[in-house]
Amino acid sequence: MTTTTTSPASRPRIDWTRPVLWLFAAVLILLILLPLSWLAVFAFTDKGRHPTLQNFVTLFSNPDFLDPLLTTAIIATTSALICCIVAAPISWLVSRTDMPGRQTIRALVTASFVTPPFLGAVAWELLAAPNSGLLNQLYRLFAGEDADPLFNIYSMTGIIFVISCYTFPFVFVLVANALDTMPGELEDASAILGGNAWTTARRVTIPLALPALVAGALIAFLQAMTLFGSPAILALPAGFHTMTTKIWSLFQYPPKLELAAAAAVPLLVLTVLLLQGQKALLGRRGYSVIGGKYGAPRRVELRGWRWAALGFCLLVLLNPVFLPYLALLNAAFSPNATTLVTPSTATLHNIVFVFTELSSTQLALKNTVILGTATATIGTILALVIAYVTTRKVIAGHRVLGFLATAPVAVPGIVLGVGLFLSYTRPPFVLYGTLWILLLAFLTINLPSAYQQLQAAFATIHPELEEASRILGATRLQALCQITAPLLRTGVIATWCFIFIGVMRELSAAIVLFTSQTKVLSVLIYDLNEGGDLAAIAVLGIAMLVITFAVVLAVNRIPMSGGNAGARLRNG
Amino acid sequence: MRKPISRRDVLKGSAALAVGTVFASPARAAAPEPVAITPDLVAAATKEGKLVFYSSMDLPVGEKLGKAFEAAYPGITVQIERSGSERLFQRVAQEFDSNIHAADVVNSADASHFIPWKKSGWLMPFVPEDVAKHFPDNYRDPDGMAVTTRLWLSSIAYNTNLVKAEDAPKSFADLLDPKWVGKMVKGHPAYSGTIMTTTFQIVRELGWPYLEKLAKQRVMQVQSSTDPPKKLSLGERAVMADGNEYGIVLLKEAGQPVEPVYPTEGTPTISGPTGIFAGAPHPNAAKLFQAWLHTRETQQFFVDFTGQYSLHAQVQPKAGRRKLSDIRLMKEDPAGVEAMTEEIKTRYARLFRV
């Protein structure tokens, strides 16, 4: 559907899709390889650009770097584990059972995904700062004035908790999608052959959902590893560094770009190993679950457990959604960010300040919306084409393309920011100081998850459907438009929203690449946090959430050609 | 009518204490002719219509200043870029190296920043009439590149709900008492110019051993010097080990439970000079702003609503506020800060582990 701009080939012999695909490949190579090459150059050279390994020697002989590396490993592993433990049961409940309020739970998970991690971190500061936090104040009402705090968000546990709150939706989306599209017949077959519920789950459902869960765990690990927003807000008061905050501190004047580039290398190596591990684990098994001949999955009846299940989901979602949103709302109307608002103390002062006095508000709002829309549109098209190429193995070297599209996931946004900075501050591409460099950064950062998502969507659509169409005389483009595109509609819209939200969430590259005229909301919020202006953050954060929800809702209502075909197929 | 004020009066003035020389006088100085606010300047500035001001001032304070300028000269909008001075310094370097000139006027909390900026030729010489007439020489660059717009302190403070007045620390040495373990908050010299300047003065007066001991007190670390007063008023921590005294004064005046303490060893003093960048995209607006910022009216307004101190000889301290002459101050030394910046960042990061 995105390729409809090229005119359909009049004669079946000439296949215009190939040159177009090569063009996309070239764009991708430029997009990814240029900043990565600059990073490599800086990691392996000294100030005079003479080759050296000194950066790595400095790095690995210094506890100032080894400690953050260990901290990051602990945070990433624990967060990924927590994300899977929380997301897997919720996605199963939502997708495969008759639990009440399934749509509401989905919406709430989306809400936690939409919440930028740095905003969540600030909200949890309001809730669980050891002394002023609302929850700790509440606890002291019962436990006495001098009781030790119940929660301390400025700690390793606190950071892991906040990261998990805003990373588990990644796992949820992948697993729930896999479960949604799983054919009921396979489970029915197991049941008919005498398998009880547990056997069916063990032999059919779990193996079919496994790729999604593993992919989810991987994404969660990488997200937690490269996340800058939450640690930037919580790690400094907690008194330690993660890799990303350490790398950020290397940009302090005078910037030590060589060390920063070198510090990214272990993260890159680790990611490559993990991706290889994922491949080894899943092997060559095929996981196509949408074909022409399957029906909708059957829902498990929970009977008496229905409400308990809903209670569990709501309890989990208290943490990323209800409590933080309440804390932000409270701070927005409170004269003092962590005093509970009463009708007599409620004030509009913070809102007036943000929208009439704060001079960067309008500019940041405008830039953010422009960048979000542009990145989401371009990114979806790019990811769609790459996913098509790699799943259908259309051109030679498709594996390399797949790798390239996934590679940025290994590069912390902040380091990618430096790579882009190095690439686009010199001819032929002088983009620093314009929105273009931010567009490129956001595109590159969001490409891996967009690609993964669309690739997963493609992988679940068996090529037999396209093949059938082509056997019946359609060109590749016609087959794509008439068969594949309608089936992908949900995936494409989800990916668009995914990228848009990704742009709203993105802080790490923006913090390196912004100038005063290209400021975005995330950077503005970070700057406000630096000065401790929590109430202003609450107001801006709420505005940001409202915009994101409005855009996501609007996009989901866009009618697309053959939009109902997918639904018909699934229901049929 | 106000009677003319002589240089001698200036030296007796409340603010212009000899707390150090921010700008050293070279043998040959070539400041441009002082400039008054003329209708021509206003017209040229209004034509540009915009001003970008890089500043580390506490945001509500900075934005209020911007709004006051917009009210004085309708048609010019002020965009304020607030962030810690050390971060601003890094950003200015990054932008200038890439030939991006977004900033018109800069006000840094680390006076030493003007030394390399001036050396690199990044500043535009400009002397407003009021600066020439009413500002002491040791607070203005002899070549007219910058002038100290504001003077403020980094003090100790405590939350009066959490600490009784008789238990409150009186000196930096008191902060090392085990009873304050886990109860203090402070800013970071790698982000904040105020804290960089403060750390330099504390190291000079008390030595690194003091900071080594302070680091063992499990101090909550925030970035900007504007944040500790806010954390204190929220009750998040009981004592502020360093941070903007003016933040405490303003919060106290607003009824928040905070109280400043001027340590017996002396209170670190910070100069915030303002200068115009040579490549300013709105040079006339920049000049108008610089001239307006240093008039008696603006400086008086600034002192009254920000709780900071002015070097303008005709500005009166606000009634009820503590006079600078009643406080024992630590001496300023921007050249010393410049020489020691890297050492402070490295050793501080090692001690406080962040």
CSV table of C-alpha atoms in Angstrom, one decimal, chain A residues 66-413:
chain,number,residue,atom,x,y,z
A,66,LEU,CA,33.3,-1.0,35.0
A,67,ASP,CA,30.8,-0.1,37.8
A,68,PRO,CA,28.3,1.5,35.5
A,69,LEU,CA,28.7,-1.5,33.1
A,70,LEU,CA,27.9,-3.9,35.9
A,71,THR,CA,25.0,-1.7,37.1
A,72,THR,CA,23.6,-1.6,33.6
A,73,ALA,CA,23.9,-5.3,33.2
A,74,ILE,CA,21.9,-5.9,36.4
A,75,ILE,CA,19.3,-3.3,35.6
A,76,ALA,CA,18.8,-4.6,32.0
A,77,THR,CA,18.6,-8.3,33.0
A,78,THR,CA,16.3,-7.7,36.0
A,79,SER,CA,14.0,-5.4,34.1
A,80,ALA,CA,13.7,-7.8,31.1
A,81,LEU,CA,12.8,-10.6,33.4
A,82,ILE,CA,10.2,-8.5,35.3
A,83,CYS,CA,8.7,-7.3,32.0
A,84,CYS,CA,8.3,-10.9,30.8
A,85,ILE,CA,6.8,-12.1,34.1
A,86,VAL,CA,4.3,-9.3,34.1
A,87,ALA,CA,3.6,-9.0,30.4
A,88,ALA,CA,3.1,-12.7,29.5
A,89,PRO,CA,0.2,-13.4,31.8
A,90,ILE,CA,-1.5,-10.1,31.0
A,91,SER,CA,-1.2,-10.6,27.3
A,92,TRP,CA,-2.6,-14.2,27.6
A,93,LEU,CA,-5.5,-13.0,29.7
A,94,VAL,CA,-6.3,-10.2,27.3
A,95,SER,CA,-5.9,-12.2,24.2
A,96,ARG,CA,-7.1,-15.7,24.9
A,97,THR,CA,-9.5,-15.6,27.8
A,98,ASP,CA,-13.0,-14.3,28.5
A,99,MET,CA,-11.7,-11.9,31.2
A,100,PRO,CA,-14.0,-8.8,31.4
A,101,GLY,CA,-12.6,-5.4,30.4
A,102,ARG,CA,-10.1,-6.8,27.9
A,103,GLN,CA,-10.2,-3.7,25.7
A,104,THR,CA,-9.7,-1.5,28.8
A,105,ILE,CA,-6.7,-3.4,29.8
A,106,ARG,CA,-5.2,-3.1,26.3
A,107,ALA,CA,-5.9,0.6,26.4
A,108,LEU,CA,-4.2,0.9,29.7
A,109,VAL,CA,-1.1,-0.9,28.6
A,110,THR,CA,-1.0,1.4,25.6
A,111,ALA,CA,-1.2,4.3,28.1
A,112,SER,CA,1.8,3.0,29.9
A,113,PHE,CA,3.6,2.6,26.6
A,114,VAL,CA,2.7,6.2,25.6
A,115,THR,CA,4.1,7.5,28.9
A,116,PRO,CA,7.7,8.6,28.3
A,117,PRO,CA,10.1,6.9,30.7
A,118,PHE,CA,11.5,10.2,31.9
A,119,LEU,CA,8.0,11.5,32.7
A,120,GLY,CA,7.2,8.3,34.5
A,121,ALA,CA,10.5,8.7,36.5
A,122,VAL,CA,9.5,12.2,37.5
A,123,ALA,CA,6.0,11.0,38.4
A,124,TRP,CA,7.5,8.3,40.6
A,125,GLU,CA,9.8,10.8,42.2
A,126,LEU,CA,6.6,12.7,43.2
A,127,LEU,CA,5.2,9.4,44.5
A,128,ALA,CA,8.1,7.6,46.1
A,129,ALA,CA,10.9,10.1,46.9
A,130,PRO,CA,11.9,8.8,50.4
A,131,ASN,CA,10.7,11.8,52.3
A,132,SER,CA,8.4,14.0,50.2
A,133,GLY,CA,6.9,11.2,48.1
A,134,LEU,CA,3.1,11.0,48.3
A,135,LEU,CA,3.1,7.3,49.0
A,136,ASN,CA,5.7,7.7,51.8
A,137,GLN,CA,3.7,10.6,53.3
A,138,LEU,CA,0.6,8.3,53.3
A,139,TYR,CA,2.6,5.5,54.9
A,140,ARG,CA,3.9,7.8,57.6
A,141,LEU,CA,0.3,8.7,58.5
A,142,PHE,CA,-0.1,5.2,59.7
A,143,ALA,CA,3.4,4.2,60.7
A,144,GLY,CA,4.3,7.4,62.5
A,145,GLU,CA,6.3,10.5,61.7
A,146,ASP,CA,9.7,9.0,62.1
A,147,ALA,CA,9.1,5.7,60.3
A,148,ASP,CA,11.7,4.8,57.6
A,149,PRO,CA,10.4,5.4,54.1
A,150,LEU,CA,8.4,2.6,52.6
A,151,PHE,CA,9.8,3.3,49.1
A,152,ASN,CA,13.0,4.9,47.9
A,153,ILE,CA,12.8,5.6,44.3
A,154,TYR,CA,16.4,6.9,44.3
A,155,SER,CA,17.9,3.4,44.4
A,156,MET,CA,18.8,0.6,42.1
A,157,THR,CA,15.5,-1.2,42.9
A,158,GLY,CA,13.7,2.1,42.2
A,159,ILE,CA,15.2,2.5,38.8
A,160,ILE,CA,14.6,-1.1,37.9
A,161,PHE,CA,11.0,-0.7,38.9
A,162,VAL,CA,10.4,2.5,36.9
A,163,ILE,CA,12.2,1.1,33.8
A,164,SER,CA,10.0,-2.1,34.0
A,165,CYS,CA,6.9,0.0,34.3
A,166,TYR,CA,7.5,1.6,30.9
A,167,THR,CA,9.3,-1.3,29.1
A,168,PHE,CA,6.8,-4.1,29.7
A,169,PRO,CA,4.4,-2.8,27.0
A,170,PHE,CA,7.1,-3.8,24.4
A,171,VAL,CA,6.8,-7.4,25.6
A,172,PHE,CA,3.0,-7.2,25.9
A,173,VAL,CA,2.5,-5.9,22.3
A,174,LEU,CA,4.6,-8.7,20.8
A,175,VAL,CA,3.2,-11.5,22.8
A,176,ALA,CA,-0.4,-10.3,22.6
A,177,ASN,CA,-0.1,-9.9,18.8
A,178,ALA,CA,1.3,-13.5,18.5
A,179,LEU,CA,-1.5,-14.9,20.7
A,180,ASP,CA,-4.2,-12.9,18.8
A,181,THR,CA,-3.1,-14.3,15.4
A,182,MET,CA,-2.6,-17.9,16.6
A,183,PRO,CA,-5.0,-20.2,14.9
A,184,GLY,CA,-7.5,-21.9,17.2
A,185,GLU,CA,-7.5,-25.1,15.1
A,186,LEU,CA,-4.0,-26.0,16.3
A,187,GLU,CA,-5.2,-25.9,19.9
A,188,ASP,CA,-8.4,-27.6,19.0
A,189,ALA,CA,-6.5,-30.4,17.3
A,190,SER,CA,-4.5,-30.9,20.5
A,191,ALA,CA,-7.6,-31.0,22.5
A,192,ILE,CA,-9.3,-33.5,20.1
A,193,LEU,CA,-6.2,-35.7,20.2
A,194,GLY,CA,-6.8,-35.9,24.0
A,195,GLY,CA,-4.4,-33.2,25.2
A,196,ASN,CA,-5.6,-31.6,28.4
A,197,ALA,CA,-5.4,-27.8,28.9
A,198,TRP,CA,-1.8,-28.0,30.3
A,199,THR,CA,-0.6,-30.3,27.5
A,200,THR,CA,-2.1,-28.0,24.9
A,201,ALA,CA,-0.5,-25.0,26.5
A,202,ARG,CA,2.9,-26.7,26.8
A,203,ARG,CA,2.9,-28.3,23.3
A,204,VAL,CA,1.0,-25.8,21.2
A,205,THR,CA,0.3,-22.4,22.7
A,206,ILE,CA,3.6,-21.7,24.4
A,207,PRO,CA,5.8,-22.9,21.6
A,208,LEU,CA,3.8,-20.7,19.2
A,209,ALA,CA,4.1,-17.7,21.4
A,210,LEU,CA,7.8,-18.4,22.3
A,211,PRO,CA,9.3,-16.4,19.4
A,212,ALA,CA,7.3,-13.3,20.4
A,213,LEU,CA,8.2,-13.7,24.1
A,214,VAL,CA,11.9,-14.2,23.3
A,215,ALA,CA,11.8,-11.2,21.0
A,216,GLY,CA,10.0,-9.2,23.7
A,217,ALA,CA,12.5,-10.2,26.3
A,218,LEU,CA,15.3,-9.1,24.0
A,219,ILE,CA,13.7,-5.8,23.2
A,220,ALA,CA,13.0,-5.2,26.8
A,221,PHE,CA,16.7,-6.0,27.7
A,222,LEU,CA,18.0,-3.7,25.0
A,223,GLN,CA,15.6,-0.9,25.9
A,224,ALA,CA,16.5,-1.1,29.6
A,225,MET,CA,20.2,-1.2,28.6
A,226,THR,CA,20.1,1.9,26.3
A,227,LEU,CA,17.5,3.9,28.2
A,228,PHE,CA,18.7,7.3,29.2
A,229,GLY,CA,15.5,9.1,30.5
A,230,SER,CA,14.8,7.3,33.7
A,231,PRO,CA,18.4,6.9,34.9
A,232,ALA,CA,19.1,10.5,34.0
A,233,ILE,CA,16.4,11.6,36.4
A,234,LEU,CA,16.9,9.0,39.1
A,235,ALA,CA,20.5,7.7,39.0
A,236,LEU,CA,22.2,11.0,40.0
A,237,PRO,CA,20.2,11.5,43.2
A,238,ALA,CA,20.7,7.7,43.9
A,239,GLY,CA,24.4,8.2,43.6
A,240,PHE,CA,25.5,6.0,40.8
A,241,HIS,CA,25.9,5.9,37.0
A,242,THR,CA,24.5,3.6,34.4
A,243,MET,CA,26.3,3.3,31.1
A,244,THR,CA,24.1,5.8,29.4
A,245,THR,CA,24.4,8.5,32.1
A,246,LYS,CA,28.2,7.8,32.2
A,247,ILE,CA,28.4,8.3,28.5
A,248,TRP,CA,26.4,11.5,28.8
A,249,SER,CA,28.8,12.7,31.4
A,250,LEU,CA,31.6,12.2,28.9
A,251,PHE,CA,30.0,14.9,26.8
A,252,GLN,CA,30.6,17.5,29.5
A,253,TYR,CA,33.1,20.1,28.4
A,254,PRO,CA,35.7,19.2,27.1
A,255,PRO,CA,33.8,16.3,25.4
A,256,LYS,CA,35.6,13.0,25.4
A,257,LEU,CA,34.0,11.6,22.2
A,258,GLU,CA,36.5,8.8,21.8
A,259,LEU,CA,35.8,7.3,25.2
A,260,ALA,CA,32.0,7.7,24.6
A,261,ALA,CA,32.3,5.9,21.3
A,262,ALA,CA,34.4,3.2,22.8
A,263,ALA,CA,32.0,2.8,25.7
A,264,ALA,CA,29.3,1.9,23.2
A,265,VAL,CA,31.2,-1.0,21.8
A,266,PRO,CA,30.6,-3.5,24.6
A,267,LEU,CA,26.8,-2.7,24.3
A,268,LEU,CA,27.0,-3.3,20.6
A,269,VAL,CA,28.9,-6.6,20.9
A,270,LEU,CA,26.4,-7.8,23.6
A,271,THR,CA,23.5,-7.0,21.4
A,272,VAL,CA,24.9,-8.8,18.4
A,273,LEU,CA,25.5,-11.9,20.6
A,274,LEU,CA,22.0,-11.7,21.9
A,275,LEU,CA,20.5,-11.5,18.5
A,276,GLN,CA,22.6,-14.5,17.4
A,277,GLY,CA,21.4,-16.3,20.6
A,278,GLN,CA,17.8,-15.6,19.7
A,279,LYS,CA,18.3,-17.1,16.3
A,280,ALA,CA,20.0,-20.2,17.7
A,281,LEU,CA,17.2,-20.6,20.2
A,282,LEU,CA,14.4,-20.4,17.7
A,283,GLY,CA,16.3,-22.3,15.1
A,284,ARG,CA,14.7,-22.7,11.7
A,285,ARG,CA,11.2,-23.5,12.9
A,286,GLY,CA,8.5,-21.9,10.9
A,287,TYR,CA,6.0,-19.8,12.7
A,288,SER,CA,3.6,-18.8,10.0
A,289,VAL,CA,0.3,-18.6,11.8
A,290,ILE,CA,-1.9,-16.8,9.3
A,291,GLY,CA,-2.6,-18.8,6.2
A,292,GLY,CA,-5.6,-19.0,4.1
A,293,LYS,CA,-7.2,-21.8,6.0
A,294,TYR,CA,-7.2,-21.0,9.7
A,295,GLY,CA,-10.0,-19.7,11.9
A,296,ALA,CA,-10.1,-17.5,15.0
A,297,PRO,CA,-8.7,-18.7,18.2
A,298,ARG,CA,-10.9,-19.9,21.0
A,299,ARG,CA,-11.1,-18.1,24.3
A,300,VAL,CA,-10.4,-19.9,27.5
A,301,GLU,CA,-13.3,-19.7,30.0
A,302,LEU,CA,-12.0,-18.5,33.3
A,303,ARG,CA,-15.3,-18.9,35.1
A,304,GLY,CA,-14.9,-17.9,38.7
A,305,TRP,CA,-11.4,-16.5,38.1
A,306,ARG,CA,-12.6,-13.8,35.7
A,307,TRP,CA,-12.8,-11.0,38.2
A,308,ALA,CA,-9.6,-12.1,40.0
A,309,ALA,CA,-7.8,-11.9,36.6
A,310,LEU,CA,-9.1,-8.4,36.0
A,311,GLY,CA,-8.1,-7.4,39.5
A,312,PHE,CA,-4.5,-8.7,38.8
A,313,CYS,CA,-4.3,-6.7,35.6
A,314,LEU,CA,-5.5,-3.5,37.3
A,315,LEU,CA,-3.2,-4.0,40.2
A,316,VAL,CA,-0.2,-4.2,37.8
A,317,LEU,CA,-1.4,-1.2,35.9
A,318,LEU,CA,-1.7,0.8,39.0
A,319,ASN,CA,2.1,1.3,38.8
A,320,PRO,CA,2.7,2.6,35.3
A,321,VAL,CA,-0.6,4.4,34.8
A,322,PHE,CA,-3.0,5.2,37.7
A,323,LEU,CA,-0.6,6.3,40.4
A,324,PRO,CA,1.8,8.3,38.2
A,325,TYR,CA,-1.0,10.0,36.4
A,326,LEU,CA,-2.6,11.0,39.7
A,327,ALA,CA,0.7,12.3,41.0
A,328,LEU,CA,1.2,14.4,37.9
A,329,LEU,CA,-2.4,15.8,38.0
A,330,ASN,CA,-1.9,16.6,41.7
A,331,ALA,CA,1.4,18.4,41.0
A,332,ALA,CA,-0.1,20.3,38.1
A,333,PHE,CA,-2.7,21.9,40.4
A,334,SER,CA,-0.7,22.0,43.6
A,335,PRO,CA,1.2,25.0,44.9
A,336,ASN,CA,3.9,22.6,46.1
A,337,ALA,CA,4.5,19.6,43.9
A,338,THR,CA,4.1,17.0,46.6
A,339,THR,CA,1.3,18.4,48.7
A,340,LEU,CA,-2.1,16.8,48.2
A,341,VAL,CA,-4.4,19.3,46.4
A,342,THR,CA,-7.6,20.3,48.2
A,343,PRO,CA,-10.3,22.5,46.6
A,344,SER,CA,-9.0,25.4,48.7
A,345,THR,CA,-5.3,25.0,47.7
A,346,ALA,CA,-5.8,24.1,44.0
A,347,THR,CA,-4.1,26.6,41.8
A,348,LEU,CA,-3.9,27.3,38.1
A,349,HIS,CA,-0.5,29.0,38.6
A,350,ASN,CA,1.5,26.2,37.1
A,351,ILE,CA,-0.6,26.0,34.0
A,352,VAL,CA,-0.5,29.7,33.5
A,353,PHE,CA,3.3,29.6,33.9
A,354,VAL,CA,3.8,26.9,31.4
A,355,PHE,CA,1.5,28.3,28.7
A,356,THR,CA,2.0,32.0,29.1
A,357,GLU,CA,5.4,32.6,30.7
A,358,LEU,CA,7.6,29.7,29.8
A,359,SER,CA,9.1,30.9,26.5
A,360,SER,CA,10.1,27.5,25.1
A,361,THR,CA,6.7,25.8,25.4
A,362,GLN,CA,5.2,26.7,22.0
A,363,LEU,CA,8.4,26.0,20.0
A,364,ALA,CA,8.9,22.7,21.7
A,365,LEU,CA,5.3,21.6,21.2
A,366,LYS,CA,5.5,22.5,17.5
A,367,ASN,CA,8.8,20.8,16.9
A,368,THR,CA,7.7,17.7,18.7
A,369,VAL,CA,4.5,17.3,16.7
A,370,ILE,CA,6.2,18.0,13.4
A,371,LEU,CA,9.0,15.5,14.1
A,372,GLY,CA,6.6,12.9,15.5
A,373,THR,CA,4.4,12.9,12.4
A,374,ALA,CA,7.2,13.0,9.9
A,375,THR,CA,9.3,10.3,11.6
A,376,ALA,CA,6.3,8.0,11.9
A,377,THR,CA,5.3,8.3,8.3
A,378,ILE,CA,8.8,8.0,6.8
A,379,GLY,CA,9.8,5.3,9.3
A,380,THR,CA,6.7,3.1,8.6
A,381,ILE,CA,7.4,3.2,4.9
A,382,LEU,CA,11.0,2.4,5.4
A,383,ALA,CA,10.4,-0.4,7.8
A,384,LEU,CA,7.6,-1.9,5.7
A,385,VAL,CA,9.8,-2.2,2.7
A,386,ILE,CA,12.7,-3.7,4.6
A,387,ALA,CA,10.5,-6.1,6.3
A,388,TYR,CA,9.0,-7.2,3.0
A,389,VAL,CA,12.4,-7.6,1.5
A,390,THR,CA,13.8,-9.7,4.3
A,391,THR,CA,10.8,-11.9,4.9
A,392,ARG,CA,10.2,-12.6,1.2
A,393,LYS,CA,13.9,-12.6,0.5
A,394,VAL,CA,13.3,-10.5,-2.6
A,395,ILE,CA,16.8,-9.2,-3.2
A,396,ALA,CA,20.3,-10.5,-2.6
A,397,GLY,CA,21.8,-9.4,0.7
A,398,HIS,CA,18.4,-9.2,2.4
A,399,ARG,CA,20.0,-10.7,5.6
A,400,VAL,CA,22.4,-7.7,5.7
A,401,LEU,CA,19.5,-5.3,5.4
A,402,GLY,CA,17.7,-7.1,8.2
A,403,PHE,CA,20.8,-6.8,10.3
A,404,LEU,CA,21.3,-3.1,9.5
A,405,ALA,CA,17.7,-2.4,10.4
A,406,THR,CA,18.2,-4.1,13.7
A,407,ALA,CA,21.7,-2.7,14.5
A,408,PRO,CA,20.7,0.7,15.9
A,409,VAL,CA,19.0,-1.1,18.7
A,410,ALA,CA,22.5,-1.9,20.1
A,411,VAL,CA,23.6,1.7,20.0
A,412,PRO,CA,22.4,3.8,22.9
A,413,GLY,CA,20.5,6.8,21.7
